[in-house]
Short mmCIF file of C-alpha atoms in Angstrom, two decimals:
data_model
loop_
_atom_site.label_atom_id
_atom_site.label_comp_id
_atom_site.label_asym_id
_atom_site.label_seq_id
_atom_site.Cartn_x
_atom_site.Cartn_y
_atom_site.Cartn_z
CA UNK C 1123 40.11 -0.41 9.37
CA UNK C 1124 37.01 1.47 8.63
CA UNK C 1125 35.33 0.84 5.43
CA UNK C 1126 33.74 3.35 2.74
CA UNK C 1127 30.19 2.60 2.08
CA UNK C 1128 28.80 4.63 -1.26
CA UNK C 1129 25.02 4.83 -1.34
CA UNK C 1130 23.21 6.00 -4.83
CA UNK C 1131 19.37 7.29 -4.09
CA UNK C 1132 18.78 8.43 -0.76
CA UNK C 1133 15.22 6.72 -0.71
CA UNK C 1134 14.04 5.05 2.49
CA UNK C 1135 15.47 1.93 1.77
CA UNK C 1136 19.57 3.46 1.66
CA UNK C 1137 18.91 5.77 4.31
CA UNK C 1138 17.90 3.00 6.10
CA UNK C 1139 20.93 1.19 5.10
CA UNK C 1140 23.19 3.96 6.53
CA UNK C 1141 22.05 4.40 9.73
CA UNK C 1142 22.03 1.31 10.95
CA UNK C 1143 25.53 1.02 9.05
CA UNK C 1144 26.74 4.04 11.27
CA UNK C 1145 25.42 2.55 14.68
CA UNK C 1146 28.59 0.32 14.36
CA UNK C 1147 31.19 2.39 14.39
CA UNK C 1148 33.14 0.81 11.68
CA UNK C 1149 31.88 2.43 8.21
CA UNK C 1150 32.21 5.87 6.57
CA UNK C 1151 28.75 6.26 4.78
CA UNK C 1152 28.31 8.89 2.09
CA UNK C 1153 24.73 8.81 -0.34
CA UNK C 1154 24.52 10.33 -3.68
CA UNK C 1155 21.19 12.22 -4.46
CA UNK C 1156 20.08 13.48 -8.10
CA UNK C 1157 17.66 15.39 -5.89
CA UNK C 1158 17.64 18.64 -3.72
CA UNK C 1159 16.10 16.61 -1.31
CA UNK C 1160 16.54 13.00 0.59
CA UNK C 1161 13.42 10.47 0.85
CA UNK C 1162 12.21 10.44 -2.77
CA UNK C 1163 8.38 9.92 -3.14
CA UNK C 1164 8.37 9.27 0.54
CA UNK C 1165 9.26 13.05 1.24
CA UNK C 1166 6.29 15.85 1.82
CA UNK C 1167 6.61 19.16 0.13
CA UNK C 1168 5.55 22.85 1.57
CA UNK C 1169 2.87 25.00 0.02
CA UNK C 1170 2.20 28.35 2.31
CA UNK C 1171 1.74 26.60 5.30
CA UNK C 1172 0.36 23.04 3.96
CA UNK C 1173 2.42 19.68 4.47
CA UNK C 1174 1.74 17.46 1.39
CA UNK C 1175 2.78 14.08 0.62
CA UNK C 1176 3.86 12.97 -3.02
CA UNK C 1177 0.53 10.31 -2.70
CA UNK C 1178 -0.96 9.00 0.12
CA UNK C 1179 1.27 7.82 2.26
CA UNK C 1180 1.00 4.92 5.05
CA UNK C 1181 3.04 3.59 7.65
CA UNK C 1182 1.83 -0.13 8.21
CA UNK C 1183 4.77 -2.32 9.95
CA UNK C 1184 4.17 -5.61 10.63
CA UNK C 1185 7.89 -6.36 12.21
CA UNK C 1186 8.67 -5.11 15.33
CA UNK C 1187 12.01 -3.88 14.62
CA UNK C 1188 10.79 -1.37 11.72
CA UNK C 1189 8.24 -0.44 13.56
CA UNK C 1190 10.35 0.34 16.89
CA UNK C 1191 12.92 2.03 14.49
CA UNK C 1192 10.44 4.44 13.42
CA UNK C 1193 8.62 4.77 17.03
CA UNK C 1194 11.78 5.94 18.36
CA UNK C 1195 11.69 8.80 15.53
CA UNK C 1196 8.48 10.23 15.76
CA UNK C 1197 7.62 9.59 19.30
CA UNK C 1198 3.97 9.92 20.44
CA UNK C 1199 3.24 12.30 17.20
CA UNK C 1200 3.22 8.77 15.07
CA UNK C 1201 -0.60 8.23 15.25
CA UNK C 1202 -3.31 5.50 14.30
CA UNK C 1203 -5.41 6.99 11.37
CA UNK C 1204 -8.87 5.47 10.17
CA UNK C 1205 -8.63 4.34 6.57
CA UNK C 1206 -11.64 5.13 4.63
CA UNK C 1207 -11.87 4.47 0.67
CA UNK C 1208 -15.10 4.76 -1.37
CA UNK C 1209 -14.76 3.22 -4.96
CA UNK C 1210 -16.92 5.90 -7.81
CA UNK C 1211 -18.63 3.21 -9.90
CA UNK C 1212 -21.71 3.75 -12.04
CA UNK C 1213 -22.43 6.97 -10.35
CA UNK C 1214 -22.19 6.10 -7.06
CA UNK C 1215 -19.80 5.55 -4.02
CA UNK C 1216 -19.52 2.26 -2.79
CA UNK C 1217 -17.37 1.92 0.05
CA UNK C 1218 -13.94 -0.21 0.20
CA UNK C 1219 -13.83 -2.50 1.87
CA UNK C 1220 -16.51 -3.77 0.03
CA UNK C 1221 -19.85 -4.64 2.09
CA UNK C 1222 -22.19 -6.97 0.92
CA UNK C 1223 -25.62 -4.49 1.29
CA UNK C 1224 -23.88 -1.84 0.35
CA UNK C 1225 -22.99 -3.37 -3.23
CA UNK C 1226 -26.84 -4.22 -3.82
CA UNK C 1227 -28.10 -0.70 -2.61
CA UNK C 1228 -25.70 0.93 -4.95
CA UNK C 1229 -25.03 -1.02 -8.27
CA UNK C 1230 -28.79 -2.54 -8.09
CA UNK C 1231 -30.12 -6.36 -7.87
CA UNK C 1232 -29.89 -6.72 -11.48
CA UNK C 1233 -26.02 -6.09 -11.44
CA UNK C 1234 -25.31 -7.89 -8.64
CA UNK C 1235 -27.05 -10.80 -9.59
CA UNK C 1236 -24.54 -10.22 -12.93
CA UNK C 1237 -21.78 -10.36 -10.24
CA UNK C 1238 -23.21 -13.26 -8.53
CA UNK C 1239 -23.38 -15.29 -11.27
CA UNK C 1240 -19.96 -14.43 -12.90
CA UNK C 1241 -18.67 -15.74 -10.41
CA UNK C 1242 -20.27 -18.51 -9.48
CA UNK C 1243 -19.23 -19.59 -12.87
CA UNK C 1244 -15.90 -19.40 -11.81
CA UNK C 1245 -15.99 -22.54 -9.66
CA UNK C 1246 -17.31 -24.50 -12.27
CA UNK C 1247 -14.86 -23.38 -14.65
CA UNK C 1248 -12.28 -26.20 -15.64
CA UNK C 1249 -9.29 -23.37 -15.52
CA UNK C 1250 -9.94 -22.27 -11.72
CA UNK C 1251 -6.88 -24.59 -10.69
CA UNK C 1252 -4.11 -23.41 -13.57
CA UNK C 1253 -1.41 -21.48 -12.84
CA UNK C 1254 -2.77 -17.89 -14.98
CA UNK C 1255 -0.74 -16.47 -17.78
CA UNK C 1256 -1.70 -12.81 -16.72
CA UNK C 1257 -3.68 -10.32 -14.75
CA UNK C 1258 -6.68 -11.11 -16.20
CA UNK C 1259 -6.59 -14.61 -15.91
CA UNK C 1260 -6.14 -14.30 -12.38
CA UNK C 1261 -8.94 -11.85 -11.62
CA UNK C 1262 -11.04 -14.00 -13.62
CA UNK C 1263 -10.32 -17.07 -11.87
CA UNK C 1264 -11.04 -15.37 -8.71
CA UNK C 1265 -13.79 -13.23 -9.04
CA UNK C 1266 -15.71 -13.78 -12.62
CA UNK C 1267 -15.98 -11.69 -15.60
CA UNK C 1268 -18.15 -8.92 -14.09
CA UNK C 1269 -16.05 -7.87 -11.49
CA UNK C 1270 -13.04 -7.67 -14.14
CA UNK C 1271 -14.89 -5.13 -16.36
CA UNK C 1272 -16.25 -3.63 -13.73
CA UNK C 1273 -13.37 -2.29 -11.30
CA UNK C 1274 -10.11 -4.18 -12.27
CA UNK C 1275 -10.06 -3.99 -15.85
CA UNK C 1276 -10.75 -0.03 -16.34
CA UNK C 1277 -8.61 0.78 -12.92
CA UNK C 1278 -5.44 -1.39 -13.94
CA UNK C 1279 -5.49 -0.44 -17.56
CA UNK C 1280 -5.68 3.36 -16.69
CA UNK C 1281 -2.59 3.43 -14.36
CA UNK C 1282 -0.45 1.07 -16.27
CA UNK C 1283 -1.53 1.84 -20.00
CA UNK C 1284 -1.45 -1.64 -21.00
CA UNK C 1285 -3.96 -4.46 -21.16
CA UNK C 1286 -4.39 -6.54 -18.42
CA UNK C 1287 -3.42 -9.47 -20.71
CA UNK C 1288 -0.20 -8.18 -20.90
CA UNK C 1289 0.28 -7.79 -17.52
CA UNK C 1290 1.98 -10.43 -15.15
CA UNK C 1291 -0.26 -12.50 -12.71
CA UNK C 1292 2.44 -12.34 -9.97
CA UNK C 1293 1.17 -8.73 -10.12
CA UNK C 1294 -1.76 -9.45 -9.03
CA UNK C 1295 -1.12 -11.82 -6.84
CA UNK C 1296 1.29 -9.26 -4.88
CA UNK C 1297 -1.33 -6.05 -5.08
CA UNK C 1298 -4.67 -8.36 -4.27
CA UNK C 1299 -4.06 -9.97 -0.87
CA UNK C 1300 -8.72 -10.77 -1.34
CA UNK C 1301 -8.45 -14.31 -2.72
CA UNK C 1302 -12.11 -14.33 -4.09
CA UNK C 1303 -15.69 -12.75 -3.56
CA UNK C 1304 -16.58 -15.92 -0.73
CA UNK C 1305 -13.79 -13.64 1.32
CA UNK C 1306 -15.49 -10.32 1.08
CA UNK C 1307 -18.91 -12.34 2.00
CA UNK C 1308 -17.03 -14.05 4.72
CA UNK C 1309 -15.50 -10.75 6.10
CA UNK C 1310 -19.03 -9.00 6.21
CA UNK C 1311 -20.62 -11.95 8.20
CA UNK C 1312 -17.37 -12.05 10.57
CA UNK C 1313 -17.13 -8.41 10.77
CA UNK C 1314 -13.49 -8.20 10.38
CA UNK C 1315 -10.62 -9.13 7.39
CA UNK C 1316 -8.28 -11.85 7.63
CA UNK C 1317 -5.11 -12.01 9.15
CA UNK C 1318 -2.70 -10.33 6.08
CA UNK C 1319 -4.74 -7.08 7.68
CA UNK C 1320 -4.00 -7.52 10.80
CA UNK C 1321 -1.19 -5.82 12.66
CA UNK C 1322 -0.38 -5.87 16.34
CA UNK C 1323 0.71 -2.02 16.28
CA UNK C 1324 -2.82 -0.60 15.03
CA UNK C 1325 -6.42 -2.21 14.31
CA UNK C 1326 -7.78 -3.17 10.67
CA UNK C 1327 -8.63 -0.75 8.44
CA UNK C 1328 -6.59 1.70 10.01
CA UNK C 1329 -2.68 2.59 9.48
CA UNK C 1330 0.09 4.85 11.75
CA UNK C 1331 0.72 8.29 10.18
CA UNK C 1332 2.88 11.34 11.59
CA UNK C 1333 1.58 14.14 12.93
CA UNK C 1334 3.33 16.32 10.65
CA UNK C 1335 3.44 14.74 7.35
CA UNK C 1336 5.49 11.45 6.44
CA UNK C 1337 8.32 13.91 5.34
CA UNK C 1338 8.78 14.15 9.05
CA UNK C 1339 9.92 10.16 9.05
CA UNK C 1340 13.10 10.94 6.07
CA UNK C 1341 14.11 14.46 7.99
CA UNK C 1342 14.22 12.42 11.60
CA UNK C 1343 16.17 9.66 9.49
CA UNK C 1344 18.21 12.16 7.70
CA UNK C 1345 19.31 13.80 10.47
CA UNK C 1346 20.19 10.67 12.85
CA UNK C 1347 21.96 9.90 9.58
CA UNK C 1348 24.30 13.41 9.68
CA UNK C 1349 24.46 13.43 13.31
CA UNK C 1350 26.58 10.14 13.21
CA UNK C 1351 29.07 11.37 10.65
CA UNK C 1352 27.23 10.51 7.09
CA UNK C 1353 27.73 12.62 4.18
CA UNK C 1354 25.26 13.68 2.07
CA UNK C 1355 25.70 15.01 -1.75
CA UNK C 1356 22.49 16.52 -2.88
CA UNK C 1357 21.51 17.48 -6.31
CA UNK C 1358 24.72 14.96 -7.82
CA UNK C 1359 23.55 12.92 -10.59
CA UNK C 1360 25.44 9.67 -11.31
CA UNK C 1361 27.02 9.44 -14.09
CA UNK C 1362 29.23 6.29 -14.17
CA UNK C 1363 29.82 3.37 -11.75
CA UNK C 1364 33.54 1.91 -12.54
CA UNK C 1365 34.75 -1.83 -12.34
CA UNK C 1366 37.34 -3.90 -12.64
CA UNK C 1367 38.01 -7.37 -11.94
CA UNK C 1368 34.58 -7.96 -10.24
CA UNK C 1369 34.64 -4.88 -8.23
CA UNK C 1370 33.42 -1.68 -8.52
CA UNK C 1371 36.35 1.02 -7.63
CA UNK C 1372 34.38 4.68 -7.76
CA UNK C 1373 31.77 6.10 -8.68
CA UNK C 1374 31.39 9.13 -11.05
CA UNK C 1375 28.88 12.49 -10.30
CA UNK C 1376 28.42 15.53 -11.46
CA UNK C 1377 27.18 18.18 -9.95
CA UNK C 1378 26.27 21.78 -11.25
CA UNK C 1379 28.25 20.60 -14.61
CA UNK C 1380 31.37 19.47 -12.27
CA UNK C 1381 32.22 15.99 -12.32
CA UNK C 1382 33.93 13.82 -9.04
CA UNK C 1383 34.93 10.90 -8.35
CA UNK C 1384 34.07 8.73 -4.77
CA UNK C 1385 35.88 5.87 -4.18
CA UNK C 1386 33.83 3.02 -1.94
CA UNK C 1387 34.45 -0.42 -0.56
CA UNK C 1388 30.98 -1.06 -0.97
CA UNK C 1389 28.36 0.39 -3.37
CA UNK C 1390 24.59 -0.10 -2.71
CA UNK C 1391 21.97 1.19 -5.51
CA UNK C 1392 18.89 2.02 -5.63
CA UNK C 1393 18.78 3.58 -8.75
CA UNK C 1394 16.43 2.74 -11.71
CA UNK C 1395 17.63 -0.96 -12.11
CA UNK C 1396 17.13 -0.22 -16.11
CA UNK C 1397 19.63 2.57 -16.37
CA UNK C 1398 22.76 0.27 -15.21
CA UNK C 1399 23.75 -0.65 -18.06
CA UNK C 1400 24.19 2.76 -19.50
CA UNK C 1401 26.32 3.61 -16.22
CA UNK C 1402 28.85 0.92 -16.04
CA UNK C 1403 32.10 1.24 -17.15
CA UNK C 1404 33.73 -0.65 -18.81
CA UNK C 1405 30.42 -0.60 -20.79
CA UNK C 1406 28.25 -3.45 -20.92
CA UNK C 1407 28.45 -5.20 -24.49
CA UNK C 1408 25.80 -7.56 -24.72
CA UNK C 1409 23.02 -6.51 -26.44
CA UNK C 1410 20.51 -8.70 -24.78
CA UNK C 1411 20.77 -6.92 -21.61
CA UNK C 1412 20.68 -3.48 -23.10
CA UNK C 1413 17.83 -4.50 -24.65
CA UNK C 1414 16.10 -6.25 -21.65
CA UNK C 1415 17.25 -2.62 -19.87
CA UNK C 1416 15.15 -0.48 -22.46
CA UNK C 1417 12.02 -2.91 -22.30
CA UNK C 1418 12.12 -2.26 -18.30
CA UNK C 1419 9.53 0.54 -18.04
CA UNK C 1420 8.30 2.76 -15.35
CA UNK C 1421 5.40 5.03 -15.57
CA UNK C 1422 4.83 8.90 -14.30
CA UNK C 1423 2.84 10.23 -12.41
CA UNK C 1424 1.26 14.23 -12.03
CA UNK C 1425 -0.17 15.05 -8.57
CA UNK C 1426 -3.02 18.06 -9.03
CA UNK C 1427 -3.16 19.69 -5.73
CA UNK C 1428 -6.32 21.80 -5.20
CA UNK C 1429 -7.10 23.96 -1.78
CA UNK C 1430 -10.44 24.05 -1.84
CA UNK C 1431 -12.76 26.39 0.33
CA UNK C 1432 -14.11 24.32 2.78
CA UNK C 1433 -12.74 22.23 5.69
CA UNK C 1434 -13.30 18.72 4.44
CA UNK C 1435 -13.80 17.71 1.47
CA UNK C 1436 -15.00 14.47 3.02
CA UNK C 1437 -14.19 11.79 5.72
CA UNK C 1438 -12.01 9.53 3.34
CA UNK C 1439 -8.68 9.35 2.75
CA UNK C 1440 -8.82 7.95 -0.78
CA UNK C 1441 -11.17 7.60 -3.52
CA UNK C 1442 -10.36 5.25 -6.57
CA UNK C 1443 -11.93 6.33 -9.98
CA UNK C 1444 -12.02 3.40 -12.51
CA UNK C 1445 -13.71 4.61 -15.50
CA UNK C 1446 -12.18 5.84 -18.09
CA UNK C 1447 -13.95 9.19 -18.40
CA UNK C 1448 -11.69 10.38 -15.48
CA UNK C 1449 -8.18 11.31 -15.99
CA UNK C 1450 -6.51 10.22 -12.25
CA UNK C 1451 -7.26 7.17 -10.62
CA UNK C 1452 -6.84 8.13 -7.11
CA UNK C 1453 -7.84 11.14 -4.83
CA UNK C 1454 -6.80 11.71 -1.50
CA UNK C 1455 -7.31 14.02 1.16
CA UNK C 1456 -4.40 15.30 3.54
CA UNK C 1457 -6.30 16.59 6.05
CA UNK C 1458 -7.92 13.59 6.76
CA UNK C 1459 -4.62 11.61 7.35
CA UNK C 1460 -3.05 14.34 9.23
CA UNK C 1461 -5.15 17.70 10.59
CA UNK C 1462 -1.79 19.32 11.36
CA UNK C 1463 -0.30 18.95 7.95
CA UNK C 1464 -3.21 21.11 6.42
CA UNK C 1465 -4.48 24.12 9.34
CA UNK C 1466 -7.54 25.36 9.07
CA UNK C 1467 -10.03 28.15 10.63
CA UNK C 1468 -13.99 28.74 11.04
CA UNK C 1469 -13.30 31.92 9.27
CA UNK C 1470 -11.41 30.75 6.88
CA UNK C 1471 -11.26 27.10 6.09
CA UNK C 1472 -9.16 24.81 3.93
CA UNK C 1473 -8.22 21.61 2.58
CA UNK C 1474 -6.18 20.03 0.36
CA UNK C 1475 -7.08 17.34 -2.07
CA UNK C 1476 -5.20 15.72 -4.59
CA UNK C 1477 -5.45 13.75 -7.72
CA UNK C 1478 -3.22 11.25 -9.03
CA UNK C 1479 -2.73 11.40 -13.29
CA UNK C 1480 -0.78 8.34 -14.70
CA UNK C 1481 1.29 9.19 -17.78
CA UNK C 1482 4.18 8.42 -19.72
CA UNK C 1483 7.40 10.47 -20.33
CA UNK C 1484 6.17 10.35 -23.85
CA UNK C 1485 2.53 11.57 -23.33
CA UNK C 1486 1.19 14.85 -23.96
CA UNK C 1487 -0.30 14.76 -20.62
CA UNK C 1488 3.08 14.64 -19.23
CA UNK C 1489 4.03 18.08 -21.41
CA UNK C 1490 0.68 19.24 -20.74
CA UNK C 1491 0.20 22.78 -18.64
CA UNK C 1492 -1.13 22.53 -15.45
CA UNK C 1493 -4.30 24.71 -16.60
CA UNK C 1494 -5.26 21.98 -18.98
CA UNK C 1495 -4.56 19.04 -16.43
CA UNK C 1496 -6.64 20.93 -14.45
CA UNK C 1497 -9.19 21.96 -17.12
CA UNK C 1498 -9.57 17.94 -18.04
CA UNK C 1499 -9.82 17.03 -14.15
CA UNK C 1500 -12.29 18.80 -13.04
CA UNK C 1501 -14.58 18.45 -15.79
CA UNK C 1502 -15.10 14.77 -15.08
CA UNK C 1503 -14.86 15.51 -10.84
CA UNK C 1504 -17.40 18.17 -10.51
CA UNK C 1505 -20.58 15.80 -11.52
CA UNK C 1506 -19.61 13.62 -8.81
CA UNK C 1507 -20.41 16.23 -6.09
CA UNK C 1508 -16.90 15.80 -4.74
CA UNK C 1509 -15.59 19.25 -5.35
CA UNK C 1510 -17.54 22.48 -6.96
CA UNK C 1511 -15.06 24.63 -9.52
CA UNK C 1512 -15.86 28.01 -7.40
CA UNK C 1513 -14.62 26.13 -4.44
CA UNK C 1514 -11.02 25.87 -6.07
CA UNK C 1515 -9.11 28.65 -4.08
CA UNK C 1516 -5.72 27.25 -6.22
CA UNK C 1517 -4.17 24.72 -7.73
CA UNK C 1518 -0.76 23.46 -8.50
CA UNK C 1519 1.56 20.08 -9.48
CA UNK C 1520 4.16 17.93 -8.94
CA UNK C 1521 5.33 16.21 -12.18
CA UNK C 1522 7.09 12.60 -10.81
CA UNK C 1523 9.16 10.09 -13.19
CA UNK C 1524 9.98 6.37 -12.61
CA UNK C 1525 7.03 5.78 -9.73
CA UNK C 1526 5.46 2.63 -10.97
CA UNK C 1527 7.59 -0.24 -12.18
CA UNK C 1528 5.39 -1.91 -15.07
CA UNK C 1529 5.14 -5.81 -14.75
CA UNK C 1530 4.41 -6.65 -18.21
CA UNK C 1531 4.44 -10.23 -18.56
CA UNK C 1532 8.10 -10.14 -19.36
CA UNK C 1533 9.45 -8.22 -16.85
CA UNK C 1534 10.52 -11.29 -14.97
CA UNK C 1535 12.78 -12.45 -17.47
CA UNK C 1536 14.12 -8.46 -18.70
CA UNK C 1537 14.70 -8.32 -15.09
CA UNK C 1538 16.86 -11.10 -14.49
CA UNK C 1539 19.12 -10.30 -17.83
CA UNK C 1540 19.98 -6.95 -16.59
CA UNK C 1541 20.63 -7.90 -13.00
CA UNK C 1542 23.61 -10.06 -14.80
CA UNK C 1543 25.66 -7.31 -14.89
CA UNK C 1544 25.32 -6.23 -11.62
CA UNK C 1545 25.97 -10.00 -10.40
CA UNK C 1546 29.66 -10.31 -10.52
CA UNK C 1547 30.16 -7.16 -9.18
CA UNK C 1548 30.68 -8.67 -5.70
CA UNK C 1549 30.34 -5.53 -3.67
CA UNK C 1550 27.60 -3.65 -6.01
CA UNK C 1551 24.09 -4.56 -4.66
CA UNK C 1552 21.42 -3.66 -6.39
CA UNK C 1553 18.15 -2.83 -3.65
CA UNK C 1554 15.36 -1.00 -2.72
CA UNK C 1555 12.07 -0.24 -5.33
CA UNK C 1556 13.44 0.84 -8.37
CA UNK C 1557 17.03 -0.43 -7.86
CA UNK C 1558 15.18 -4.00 -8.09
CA UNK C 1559 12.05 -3.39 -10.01
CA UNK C 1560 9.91 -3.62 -6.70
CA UNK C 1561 6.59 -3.04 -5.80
CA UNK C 1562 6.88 -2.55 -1.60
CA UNK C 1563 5.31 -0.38 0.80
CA UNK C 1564 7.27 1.66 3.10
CA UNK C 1565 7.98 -0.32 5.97
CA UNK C 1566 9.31 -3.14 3.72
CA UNK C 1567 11.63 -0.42 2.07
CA UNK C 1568 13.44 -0.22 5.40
CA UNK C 1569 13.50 -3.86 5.67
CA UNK C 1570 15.34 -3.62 3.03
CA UNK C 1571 17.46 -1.04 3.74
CA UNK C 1572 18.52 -3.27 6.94
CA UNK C 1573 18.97 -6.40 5.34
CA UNK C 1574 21.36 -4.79 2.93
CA UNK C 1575 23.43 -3.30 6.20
CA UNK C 1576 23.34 -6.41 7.52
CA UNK C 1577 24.75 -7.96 4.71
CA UNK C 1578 27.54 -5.69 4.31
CA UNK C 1579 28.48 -6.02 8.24
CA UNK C 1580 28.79 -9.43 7.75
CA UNK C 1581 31.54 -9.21 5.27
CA UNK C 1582 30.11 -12.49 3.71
CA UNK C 1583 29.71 -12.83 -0.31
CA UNK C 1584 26.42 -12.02 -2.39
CA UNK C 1585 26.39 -15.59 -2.74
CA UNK C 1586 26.53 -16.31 0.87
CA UNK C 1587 24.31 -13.93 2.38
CA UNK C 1588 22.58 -11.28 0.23
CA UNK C 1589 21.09 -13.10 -2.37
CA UNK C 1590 19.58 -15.87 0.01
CA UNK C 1591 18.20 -13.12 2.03
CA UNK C 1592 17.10 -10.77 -0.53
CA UNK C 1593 14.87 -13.79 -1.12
CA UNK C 1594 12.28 -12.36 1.25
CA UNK C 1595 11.47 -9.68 -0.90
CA UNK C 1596 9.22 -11.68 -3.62
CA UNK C 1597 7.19 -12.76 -0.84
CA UNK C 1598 6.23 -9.26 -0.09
CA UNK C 1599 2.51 -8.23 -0.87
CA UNK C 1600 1.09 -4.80 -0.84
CA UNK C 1601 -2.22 -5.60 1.60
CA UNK C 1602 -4.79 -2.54 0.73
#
């Protein structure tokens, strides 16, 4: 008998679950969608006749499987894209990876020498070889006070509102895959990084892009997805996942203000892990996980899209803005990963550059207009040189919620009290990067996604199979 498989988000990480679920012949897969749209921040949206990704975007598999899985999508338009990031520090643009000369040119001897010693002091420190309570204690272990003030401490602080001593060192840990500044002098002398940036399906310091946007991944997967018989429900918003006796039963969704129910044999989230409580039914009753639910926090992000007047704006991809002064953290250029996504002529050229603004849903930068944003943005970008306001042809944004999970130093434990309601729910798995409060990049989102068919093909218990393998995830870093 074929089984019903109910999938809530149709990220990467469930559509991935539902194809390979549909190669076997022996489920009936429909996904729930509060958007118009399937892929989530992974999608691309349209502007005239510009492709634009919601950030970004990189394909960078290191498993054969994802990467053959996506191969067979985009063909030969899946290309290998040089990855070029300048950091803006102290008025200048020092490039990323970090190079030894380049560092001295730019900040000066005197503040190198600052660096130098910092961190020197760091091996004669008595703490180098504790475990750290936070994010700062682990950049400071690893690369001395200056470097903290300098980059980490300004950049981290901006995006996630929060000191860095009230962030968790696992965070850093996960994001920083340089162990110390002995491995950026060692990678200058050998010429090349170590082997965490190393891939056998594109060099270093390069990444695989599509030729027509990363949208172009979700509507190949998307459509593989409908041409073997699953259902999509677009623009339904879940409003209630019911269980009895260890199982969940249906699932509730409404839809244009008209509710329905879906009845599955298997349910697979990857909704915001800190709105189950609120969803289940019967309703959860302990107040420690409610409460563990509402101190699970995710911030916003605005994406400023300007098409300027010229054909490049540079040769990067990214730029990271520490300071303060400036109100996004991160540029990028389309063009640059993609020339198709962003056509251009001699006679009348264009590119697209965008700007990322962390917020909160609470923030008045998150109710502010777009003519402010912009206003505030390009105040602190034109003395850079970057960008020149009478070279703004137009500009436009796309407001985001729940894109960064925030690892406070708690998050571990709020984590693991809300994911006890979900537990004894033997055929509710929680997955993918909200649905577990994951930082991943997107070829680990469709490991993910396959794990979790796996799982379900098996017909083993959580206990047997999913939460051993689900293991794997925590060991996943984010190698920039």
């Amino acid at each position: 008998m074929r089984k019903k498989v109910l999938l809530l988000g149709a990220g990467p990480t469930n559509l991935a679950t539902a194809d390979k679920l549909l190669d076997t012949g022996n489920f009936d897969v429909e996904v729930i969608e509060r958007l118009g749209w399937t892929g989530g921040l992974s999608q691309s949206v349209k502007h005239g006749p510009y492709t634009l990704d919601l950030g970004p975007h990189r394909f960078t598999p290191h498993n054969d499987t994802v990467y053959r899985y996506i191969k067979d999508i985009c063909g030969d338009e899946l290309r290998i894209v040089d990855q070029k990031v300048e950091i803006y520090l102290n008025g200048k643009f020092l490039t990323y990876p970090f190079k030894l000369a380049d560092v001295m040119l730019k900040l000066g001897l005197i503040k190198a020498g600052r660096i130098a010693v910092s961190f020197l002091a760091t091996g004669l420190s008595d703490n180098k070889h504790k475990p750290a309570a936070n994010y700062e204690e682990w950049i400071r272990s690893r690369f001395g006070t200056e470097v903290l003030k300098l980059v980490f401490d300004p950049l981290i602080s901006k995006i996630w509102s929060l000191p860095l001593t009230q962030l968790a060192s696992r965070f850093a840990w996960q994001r920083i895959a340089i162990s110390n500044l002995w491995e950026i002098l060692f990678d200058t002398i050998r010429g090349k990084r170590k082997t965490e940036y190393s891939s056998p399906y594109y060099p270093q310091n390069c990444f695989l892009y599509p030729k027509r946007g990363f949208g172009s991944i979700i509507d190949g997967m998307t459509e593989r997805i409908k041409q073997k018989g699953g259902v999509f429900h677009l623009n339904a918003t879940v409003s209630g996942i019911d269980h009895r006796d260890g199982l969940v039963h249906t699932v509730r969704a409404e839809n244009a203000g008209v509710s329905r129910e879906f009845k599955a044999d298997y349910v697979v989230s990857t909704l915001p892990v800190n709105l189950l409580p609120t969803m289940l039914t019967p309703t959860v009753t302990d107040p420690a996980i409610s409460a563990a639910a509402e101190r699970l926090r995710f911030r916003r992000l605005i994406l400023l899209f300007l098409v300027i007047r010229k054909d490049r704006v540079s040769p990067n991809t990214s730029y990271y803005f520490p300071e303060k002064e400036f109100p996004f953290g991160r540029t990028s250029e389309m063009k640059n990963h993609s020339p198709d996504c962003v056509p251009s002529t001699s006679q009348e050229p264009r590119t697209v550059f965008t700007l990322e603004v962390p917020c909160w849903a609470e923030d008045t930068t998150w109710k502010e207009p777009d003519s402010s944003i912009f206003e505030r943005c390009m105040q602190s970008l034109w003395p850079t040189g970057i960008i020149h306001r009478d070279e703004v042809v137009e500009y436009f944004t796309v407001r985001l919620g729940h894109v960064y999970p925030v690892w406070d130093i708690d998050f571990e434990k709020n984590l693991e009290t809300v994911l006890t309601a979900a537990r004894p729910l033997e055929n509710l798995i929680m997955n993918g990067r909200p649905g577990l409060f994951f930082y991943n990049n997107f070829h680990q989102s469709l490991e993910m996604g396959f794990i979790a068919a796996d799982h379900i093909i098996s017909g083993k218990s959580k206990a047997e199979k999913w939460d051993k393998d689900a293991e794997l995830f925590r060991e996943y870093r984010l190698v920039e």
